[in-house]
Amino acid sequence: MIVITGASGQLGRLVIEELLNRLPAAQIVAAVRDPAKAADLAARGVQVRAADYTKPETLDAAFKGADKLLLISSSEVGQRVAQHRNVIDAAKRAGVGVVAYTSILRADTSPLGLAAEHRETEALLKASGLPHVLLRNSWYTENYLASVPPALAHGVFIGSAGEGKISSAARADYAAAAAAVLVAPNQAGKVYELAGDEAYTLAELAAEITRQSGKTVVYQNLSEADFAAALQGVGLPAPLAVMLADSDIGASKGGLFSADHQLSHLIGRPTTPLGKLLKATLV
Ligand SMILES: NC(=O)c1ccc[n+]([C@@H]2O[C@H](COP(=O)([O-])OP(=O)(O)OC[C@H]3O[C@@H](n4cnc5c(N)ncnc54)[C@H](OP(=O)(O)O)[C@@H]3O)[C@@H](O)[C@H]2O)c1
């Protein structure tokens, strides 16, 4: 039995779809904060169990009988270490055979501020003694594509990533990798550094938006403070704006670049090209 946390989220849903192609639905558990959100999965035979990272008693029930567990990192940035600790403790109590965790690219050396909670979670996993495998994911291409509509409206794509190359991949690529690891034997102890086959700077992304849309979009590189202020100016909450600006600075230092193609090797196909995802965004 394979349990997926965060299964109502965007990555979690894609992992469940991948697993449904490989396993009987009854062997898959969608562990979700709100089971009503996963009623469609229950209707397809997936076991849906309540699991809130902040409520350890729900985690004990959700992980019962789990051979493998995918801990999808929480979206509640700043709360994640305590939440993940609850998950790891419950996995230990349940005697889970192997835990896979969605971390960040080169978490141990990453310049991104976001990496701190992942480093701490990796340390908790190590200290727990649980067999575990790290899925260190680079950026989702979808993160940057969310900025395409405002870039088209203003003719400017803003960021702080400078000349940093970004090896992003689609959520679906990372989901395929997670599913491949979950169904494979002997994964304990492995560390996968997962990133897209293609790397681009934000200026190259702006050029691709221009090419596909026919509307000129130029990249404007801002200081970290100016980018964070601009993001707040369009309504993003301050912590999110600061986190995104810091992540771009991390990207400018190469924190989201990788040329080793581990992701495409793992999933047995090339990662989804930026141009393909952009095309779908522009439709
Ligand atoms: N690599 C990247 O570029 C990148 C980008 C964004 C995020 N991430 C990380 O990757 C994770 C998965 O990405 P995603 O796109 O699937 O994010 P998402 O769609 O926001 O999904 C996050 C999931 O976490 C669940 N969650 C949050 N707090 C929880 C709690 N207290 N107890 C149980 N579940 C909780 C959410 O449950 P609900 O459905 O109930 O809200 C949701 O299912 C994110 O959570 C974040 O840690 C990575």
Short mmCIF file of C-alpha atoms and ligand atoms in Angstrom, two decimals:
data_model
loop_
_atom_site.label_atom_id
_atom_site.label_comp_id
_atom_site.label_asym_id
_atom_site.label_seq_id
_atom_site.Cartn_x
_atom_site.Cartn_y
_atom_site.Cartn_z
CA MET A 1 0.00 0.00 0.00
CA ILE A 2 1.30 3.43 -1.00
CA VAL A 3 0.15 6.55 0.84
CA ILE A 4 0.43 10.00 -0.78
CA THR A 5 0.11 13.08 1.42
CA GLY A 6 -1.02 16.39 -0.05
CA ALA A 7 -2.95 14.27 -2.52
CA SER A 8 -5.55 17.00 -3.11
CA GLY A 9 -2.82 19.38 -4.30
CA GLN A 10 -1.64 19.88 -7.85
CA LEU A 11 1.41 17.61 -7.61
CA GLY A 12 -0.36 15.04 -5.45
CA ARG A 13 -3.19 14.62 -7.94
CA LEU A 14 -0.72 14.04 -10.76
CA VAL A 15 1.16 11.44 -8.69
CA ILE A 16 -2.11 9.60 -8.02
CA GLU A 17 -2.89 9.59 -11.76
CA GLU A 18 0.56 8.14 -12.49
CA LEU A 19 0.10 5.46 -9.82
CA LEU A 20 -3.36 4.55 -11.13
CA ASN A 21 -1.64 3.63 -14.42
CA ARG A 22 0.63 1.23 -12.55
CA LEU A 23 -1.27 -0.18 -9.56
CA PRO A 24 -4.77 -1.28 -8.55
CA ALA A 25 -6.62 1.72 -7.07
CA ALA A 26 -7.19 -0.14 -3.79
CA GLN A 27 -3.42 -0.11 -3.12
CA ILE A 28 -3.30 3.69 -3.30
CA VAL A 29 -4.17 5.92 -0.35
CA ALA A 30 -4.84 9.62 -0.91
CA ALA A 31 -4.08 11.27 2.43
CA VAL A 32 -5.77 14.67 2.39
CA ARG A 33 -6.60 17.45 4.80
CA ASP A 34 -10.17 17.63 3.48
CA PRO A 35 -11.54 14.28 2.19
CA ALA A 36 -14.41 16.06 0.41
CA LYS A 37 -11.81 17.49 -2.00
CA ALA A 38 -10.87 13.95 -3.06
CA ALA A 39 -14.39 12.53 -3.52
CA ASP A 40 -13.61 11.97 -7.21
CA LEU A 41 -10.64 9.78 -6.27
CA ALA A 42 -12.75 7.77 -3.81
CA ALA A 43 -15.25 7.18 -6.60
CA ARG A 44 -12.41 5.66 -8.64
CA GLY A 45 -11.51 3.20 -5.88
CA VAL A 46 -8.62 5.09 -4.30
CA GLN A 47 -8.68 4.95 -0.49
CA VAL A 48 -9.18 8.49 0.76
CA ARG A 49 -8.08 9.13 4.35
CA ALA A 50 -8.11 12.32 6.41
CA ALA A 51 -4.57 13.52 7.20
CA ASP A 52 -3.76 16.95 8.56
CA TYR A 53 -0.06 17.64 9.11
CA THR A 54 -0.96 19.61 12.24
CA LYS A 55 -3.06 16.79 13.78
CA PRO A 56 -0.85 13.77 14.57
CA GLU A 57 -3.82 11.53 15.47
CA THR A 58 -5.15 11.84 11.91
CA LEU A 59 -1.72 10.83 10.59
CA ASP A 60 -1.64 7.62 12.66
CA ALA A 61 -4.94 6.52 11.13
CA ALA A 62 -3.95 7.64 7.63
CA PHE A 63 -0.64 5.77 7.56
CA LYS A 64 -1.92 2.45 8.95
CA GLY A 65 -0.70 -0.43 6.79
CA ALA A 66 1.47 1.79 4.56
CA ASP A 67 4.41 0.03 2.91
CA LYS A 68 5.52 3.27 1.31
CA LEU A 69 4.73 6.93 1.96
CA LEU A 70 5.21 9.95 -0.26
CA LEU A 71 5.49 13.07 1.91
CA ILE A 72 4.68 15.95 -0.40
CA SER A 73 6.13 19.00 1.28
CA SER A 74 3.49 21.25 2.81
CA SER A 75 2.47 24.47 1.10
CA GLU A 76 2.42 26.29 4.44
CA VAL A 77 5.88 27.85 4.17
CA GLY A 78 7.23 28.71 7.64
CA GLN A 79 5.18 25.96 9.30
CA ARG A 80 6.72 23.12 7.36
CA VAL A 81 9.34 21.77 9.73
CA ALA A 82 6.84 21.21 12.56
CA GLN A 83 4.31 19.74 10.13
CA HIS A 84 6.82 17.44 8.48
CA ARG A 85 8.09 16.35 11.89
CA ASN A 86 4.55 15.21 12.72
CA VAL A 87 4.43 13.21 9.49
CA ILE A 88 7.82 11.59 10.05
CA ASP A 89 6.98 10.69 13.67
CA ALA A 90 3.68 9.15 12.58
CA ALA A 91 5.40 7.24 9.77
CA LYS A 92 7.77 5.80 12.34
CA ARG A 93 4.92 4.78 14.65
CA ALA A 94 3.15 3.15 11.70
CA GLY A 95 6.27 1.21 10.68
CA VAL A 96 6.26 2.58 7.13
CA GLY A 97 8.81 0.71 4.99
CA VAL A 98 10.16 3.67 3.04
CA VAL A 99 9.38 7.40 2.97
CA ALA A 100 9.90 9.48 -0.17
CA TYR A 101 10.11 13.25 0.38
CA THR A 102 9.77 16.07 -2.16
CA SER A 103 12.71 18.32 -1.31
CA ILE A 104 14.45 21.04 -3.35
CA LEU A 105 17.32 20.78 -5.84
CA ARG A 106 20.65 20.32 -4.00
CA ALA A 107 18.95 21.13 -0.69
CA ASP A 108 22.24 20.77 1.17
CA THR A 109 23.94 23.61 -0.72
CA SER A 110 21.04 25.54 -2.30
CA PRO A 111 21.27 29.35 -2.06
CA LEU A 112 17.47 29.66 -1.99
CA GLY A 113 15.96 30.62 1.36
CA LEU A 114 13.21 28.09 0.67
CA ALA A 115 15.79 25.32 1.04
CA ALA A 116 16.14 25.83 4.81
CA GLU A 117 12.93 23.98 5.69
CA HIS A 118 13.82 21.21 3.26
CA ARG A 119 17.28 20.83 4.81
CA GLU A 120 15.71 20.57 8.24
CA THR A 121 13.19 18.00 7.01
CA GLU A 122 15.96 15.94 5.41
CA ALA A 123 17.81 16.05 8.75
CA LEU A 124 14.66 14.90 10.57
CA LEU A 125 14.31 11.99 8.17
CA LYS A 126 17.93 11.02 8.73
CA ALA A 127 17.57 11.25 12.51
CA SER A 128 14.36 9.18 12.42
CA GLY A 129 16.19 6.11 11.15
CA LEU A 130 13.34 5.54 8.67
CA PRO A 131 14.46 4.25 5.28
CA HIS A 132 13.92 7.19 2.95
CA VAL A 133 14.53 8.54 -0.54
CA LEU A 134 14.89 12.21 -1.45
CA LEU A 135 13.22 13.67 -4.53
CA ARG A 136 15.01 17.00 -4.75
CA ASN A 137 12.85 18.90 -7.22
CA SER A 138 13.93 22.01 -9.10
CA TRP A 139 11.42 24.70 -10.06
CA TYR A 140 8.06 23.97 -11.62
CA THR A 141 7.86 25.61 -15.05
CA GLU A 142 4.30 26.52 -14.08
CA ASN A 143 5.67 28.95 -11.45
CA TYR A 144 6.99 31.30 -14.10
CA LEU A 145 4.13 30.73 -16.52
CA ALA A 146 1.76 32.26 -13.96
CA SER A 147 3.48 35.57 -14.81
CA VAL A 148 2.80 35.32 -18.54
CA PRO A 149 -0.59 37.15 -18.59
CA PRO A 150 0.74 40.26 -16.76
CA ALA A 151 3.90 40.16 -18.90
CA LEU A 152 1.75 40.21 -22.04
CA ALA A 153 -0.39 43.02 -20.64
CA HIS A 154 2.64 45.23 -19.90
CA GLY A 155 5.16 44.02 -22.48
CA VAL A 156 7.62 43.41 -19.64
CA PHE A 157 8.52 40.25 -17.72
CA ILE A 158 10.04 41.24 -14.38
CA GLY A 159 12.31 39.24 -12.11
CA SER A 160 15.62 39.17 -10.24
CA ALA A 161 17.18 36.05 -11.72
CA GLY A 162 19.69 37.95 -13.88
CA GLU A 163 21.62 35.62 -16.15
CA GLY A 164 20.81 32.61 -13.99
CA LYS A 165 19.78 29.57 -15.99
CA ILE A 166 16.69 27.78 -14.77
CA SER A 167 16.28 24.05 -15.37
CA SER A 168 12.58 23.83 -14.62
CA ALA A 169 10.26 20.97 -15.48
CA ALA A 170 6.52 20.47 -15.52
CA ARG A 171 4.76 19.33 -12.36
CA ALA A 172 3.72 16.31 -14.40
CA ASP A 173 7.39 15.38 -14.92
CA TYR A 174 8.12 15.49 -11.19
CA ALA A 175 4.93 13.49 -10.54
CA ALA A 176 6.06 10.81 -13.00
CA ALA A 177 9.40 10.66 -11.19
CA ALA A 178 7.74 10.29 -7.80
CA ALA A 179 5.54 7.47 -9.08
CA ALA A 180 8.51 5.72 -10.70
CA VAL A 181 10.41 5.81 -7.40
CA LEU A 182 7.38 4.66 -5.40
CA VAL A 183 6.84 1.54 -7.48
CA ALA A 184 10.55 0.66 -7.84
CA PRO A 185 12.31 -1.64 -5.37
CA ASN A 186 15.40 -0.70 -3.35
CA GLN A 187 15.01 3.07 -3.26
CA ALA A 188 16.00 3.67 0.37
CA GLY A 189 19.09 5.86 0.68
CA LYS A 190 18.83 7.33 -2.81
CA VAL A 191 18.97 11.07 -3.48
CA TYR A 192 17.57 12.23 -6.81
CA GLU A 193 18.46 15.73 -8.05
CA LEU A 194 15.55 16.37 -10.42
CA ALA A 195 15.44 19.16 -12.99
CA GLY A 196 14.35 19.80 -16.55
CA ASP A 197 16.45 18.87 -19.58
CA GLU A 198 16.26 22.44 -20.88
CA ALA A 199 17.64 25.51 -19.11
CA TYR A 200 16.71 29.11 -19.86
CA THR A 201 17.29 32.58 -18.50
CA LEU A 202 14.29 34.83 -17.87
CA ALA A 203 15.38 36.94 -20.87
CA GLU A 204 15.14 33.77 -22.99
CA LEU A 205 11.71 33.06 -21.48
CA ALA A 206 10.60 36.60 -22.44
CA ALA A 207 11.92 36.01 -25.97
CA GLU A 208 9.95 32.76 -26.22
CA ILE A 209 6.79 34.54 -25.04
CA THR A 210 7.41 37.15 -27.75
CA ARG A 211 7.99 34.48 -30.40
CA GLN A 212 4.86 32.50 -29.57
CA SER A 213 2.47 35.37 -28.85
CA GLY A 214 3.64 37.80 -31.52
CA LYS A 215 3.61 40.53 -28.86
CA THR A 216 6.97 41.97 -27.77
CA VAL A 217 7.81 41.11 -24.17
CA VAL A 218 11.20 42.15 -22.78
CA TYR A 219 12.83 40.96 -19.59
CA GLN A 220 13.55 43.60 -16.95
CA ASN A 221 15.90 42.56 -14.19
CA LEU A 222 15.16 44.24 -10.85
CA SER A 223 16.95 44.32 -7.53
CA GLU A 224 15.62 41.87 -4.95
CA ALA A 225 13.93 44.68 -3.01
CA ASP A 226 12.36 46.27 -6.11
CA PHE A 227 11.06 42.92 -7.37
CA ALA A 228 9.54 42.08 -3.97
CA ALA A 229 7.94 45.54 -3.85
CA ALA A 230 6.56 45.13 -7.37
CA LEU A 231 5.02 41.78 -6.47
CA GLN A 232 3.41 43.29 -3.38
CA GLY A 233 2.20 46.15 -5.54
CA VAL A 234 0.13 43.73 -7.61
CA GLY A 235 -1.39 42.20 -4.49
CA LEU A 236 0.89 39.34 -3.44
CA PRO A 237 1.18 38.91 0.33
CA ALA A 238 4.52 40.27 1.61
CA PRO A 239 5.97 36.88 2.72
CA LEU A 240 5.23 35.33 -0.68
CA ALA A 241 6.67 38.34 -2.54
CA VAL A 242 9.85 38.22 -0.44
CA MET A 243 10.15 34.45 -0.95
CA LEU A 244 9.77 34.75 -4.74
CA ALA A 245 12.34 37.55 -4.96
CA ASP A 246 14.77 35.57 -2.81
CA SER A 247 14.22 32.52 -5.04
CA ASP A 248 15.04 34.56 -8.14
CA ILE A 249 18.25 35.75 -6.48
CA GLY A 250 18.99 32.09 -5.73
CA ALA A 251 18.36 31.28 -9.39
CA SER A 252 20.77 34.08 -10.40
CA LYS A 253 23.43 32.17 -8.44
CA GLY A 254 22.70 28.93 -10.29
CA GLY A 255 20.50 27.43 -7.58
CA LEU A 256 17.89 26.18 -10.07
CA PHE A 257 20.31 25.01 -12.76
CA SER A 258 21.26 21.42 -13.40
CA ALA A 259 22.69 19.72 -16.46
CA ASP A 260 22.67 16.13 -15.27
CA HIS A 261 19.32 14.96 -16.71
CA GLN A 262 18.48 12.66 -13.78
CA LEU A 263 14.78 13.49 -14.14
CA SER A 264 14.47 12.39 -17.76
CA HIS A 265 16.52 9.27 -17.04
CA LEU A 266 14.18 8.40 -14.17
CA ILE A 267 10.96 8.90 -16.15
CA GLY A 268 12.31 7.37 -19.35
CA ARG A 269 11.40 10.32 -21.57
CA PRO A 270 12.51 13.94 -22.08
CA THR A 271 11.05 16.47 -19.67
CA THR A 272 8.24 18.67 -20.99
CA PRO A 273 9.72 21.53 -23.05
CA LEU A 274 9.12 25.10 -21.88
CA GLY A 275 7.74 25.97 -25.30
CA LYS A 276 5.07 23.27 -25.06
CA LEU A 277 3.83 24.41 -21.65
CA LEU A 278 3.94 28.05 -22.77
CA LYS A 279 1.85 27.20 -25.83
CA ALA A 280 -0.78 25.60 -23.60
CA THR A 281 -0.74 28.73 -21.39
CA LEU A 282 -1.29 31.03 -24.36
CA VAL A 283 -4.32 29.12 -25.72
N1 LIG B 1 9.40 22.99 -6.91
C1 LIG B 1 8.61 24.04 -7.02
O1 LIG B 1 8.74 24.86 -7.94
C2 LIG B 1 7.50 24.23 -6.06
C3 LIG B 1 6.56 25.26 -6.28
C4 LIG B 1 5.52 25.39 -5.39
C5 LIG B 1 5.43 24.53 -4.31
N2 LIG B 1 6.34 23.55 -4.12
C6 LIG B 1 6.28 22.59 -3.00
O2 LIG B 1 5.73 21.39 -3.52
C7 LIG B 1 4.53 21.05 -2.83
C8 LIG B 1 3.52 20.47 -3.81
O3 LIG B 1 3.27 21.43 -4.83
P1 LIG B 1 1.80 21.66 -5.37
O4 LIG B 1 1.93 22.47 -6.59
O5 LIG B 1 1.05 20.38 -5.41
O6 LIG B 1 1.19 22.57 -4.20
P2 LIG B 1 -0.36 22.75 -3.84
O7 LIG B 1 -1.21 22.52 -5.03
O8 LIG B 1 -0.47 24.05 -3.12
O9 LIG B 1 -0.64 21.55 -2.82
C9 LIG B 1 -0.19 21.59 -1.52
C10 LIG B 1 -0.82 20.45 -0.75
O10 LIG B 1 -0.40 20.53 0.59
C11 LIG B 1 -1.54 20.28 1.39
N3 LIG B 1 -1.41 20.81 2.73
C12 LIG B 1 -1.10 22.05 3.11
N4 LIG B 1 -1.15 22.16 4.43
C13 LIG B 1 -1.52 20.94 4.90
C14 LIG B 1 -1.78 20.42 6.19
N5 LIG B 1 -1.67 21.18 7.30
N6 LIG B 1 -2.12 19.12 6.31
C15 LIG B 1 -2.24 18.36 5.20
N7 LIG B 1 -2.03 18.79 3.95
C16 LIG B 1 -1.68 20.07 3.81
C17 LIG B 1 -2.66 20.97 0.65
O11 LIG B 1 -3.90 20.51 1.13
P3 LIG B 1 -5.28 21.26 0.75
O12 LIG B 1 -5.65 20.73 -0.63
O13 LIG B 1 -6.21 20.84 1.81
O14 LIG B 1 -4.99 22.74 0.74
C18 LIG B 1 -2.35 20.52 -0.76
O15 LIG B 1 -2.86 19.23 -0.99
C19 LIG B 1 4.08 22.38 -2.20
O16 LIG B 1 3.28 22.13 -1.06
C20 LIG B 1 5.39 23.04 -1.87
O17 LIG B 1 5.95 22.53 -0.66
C21 LIG B 1 7.37 23.37 -4.98
#
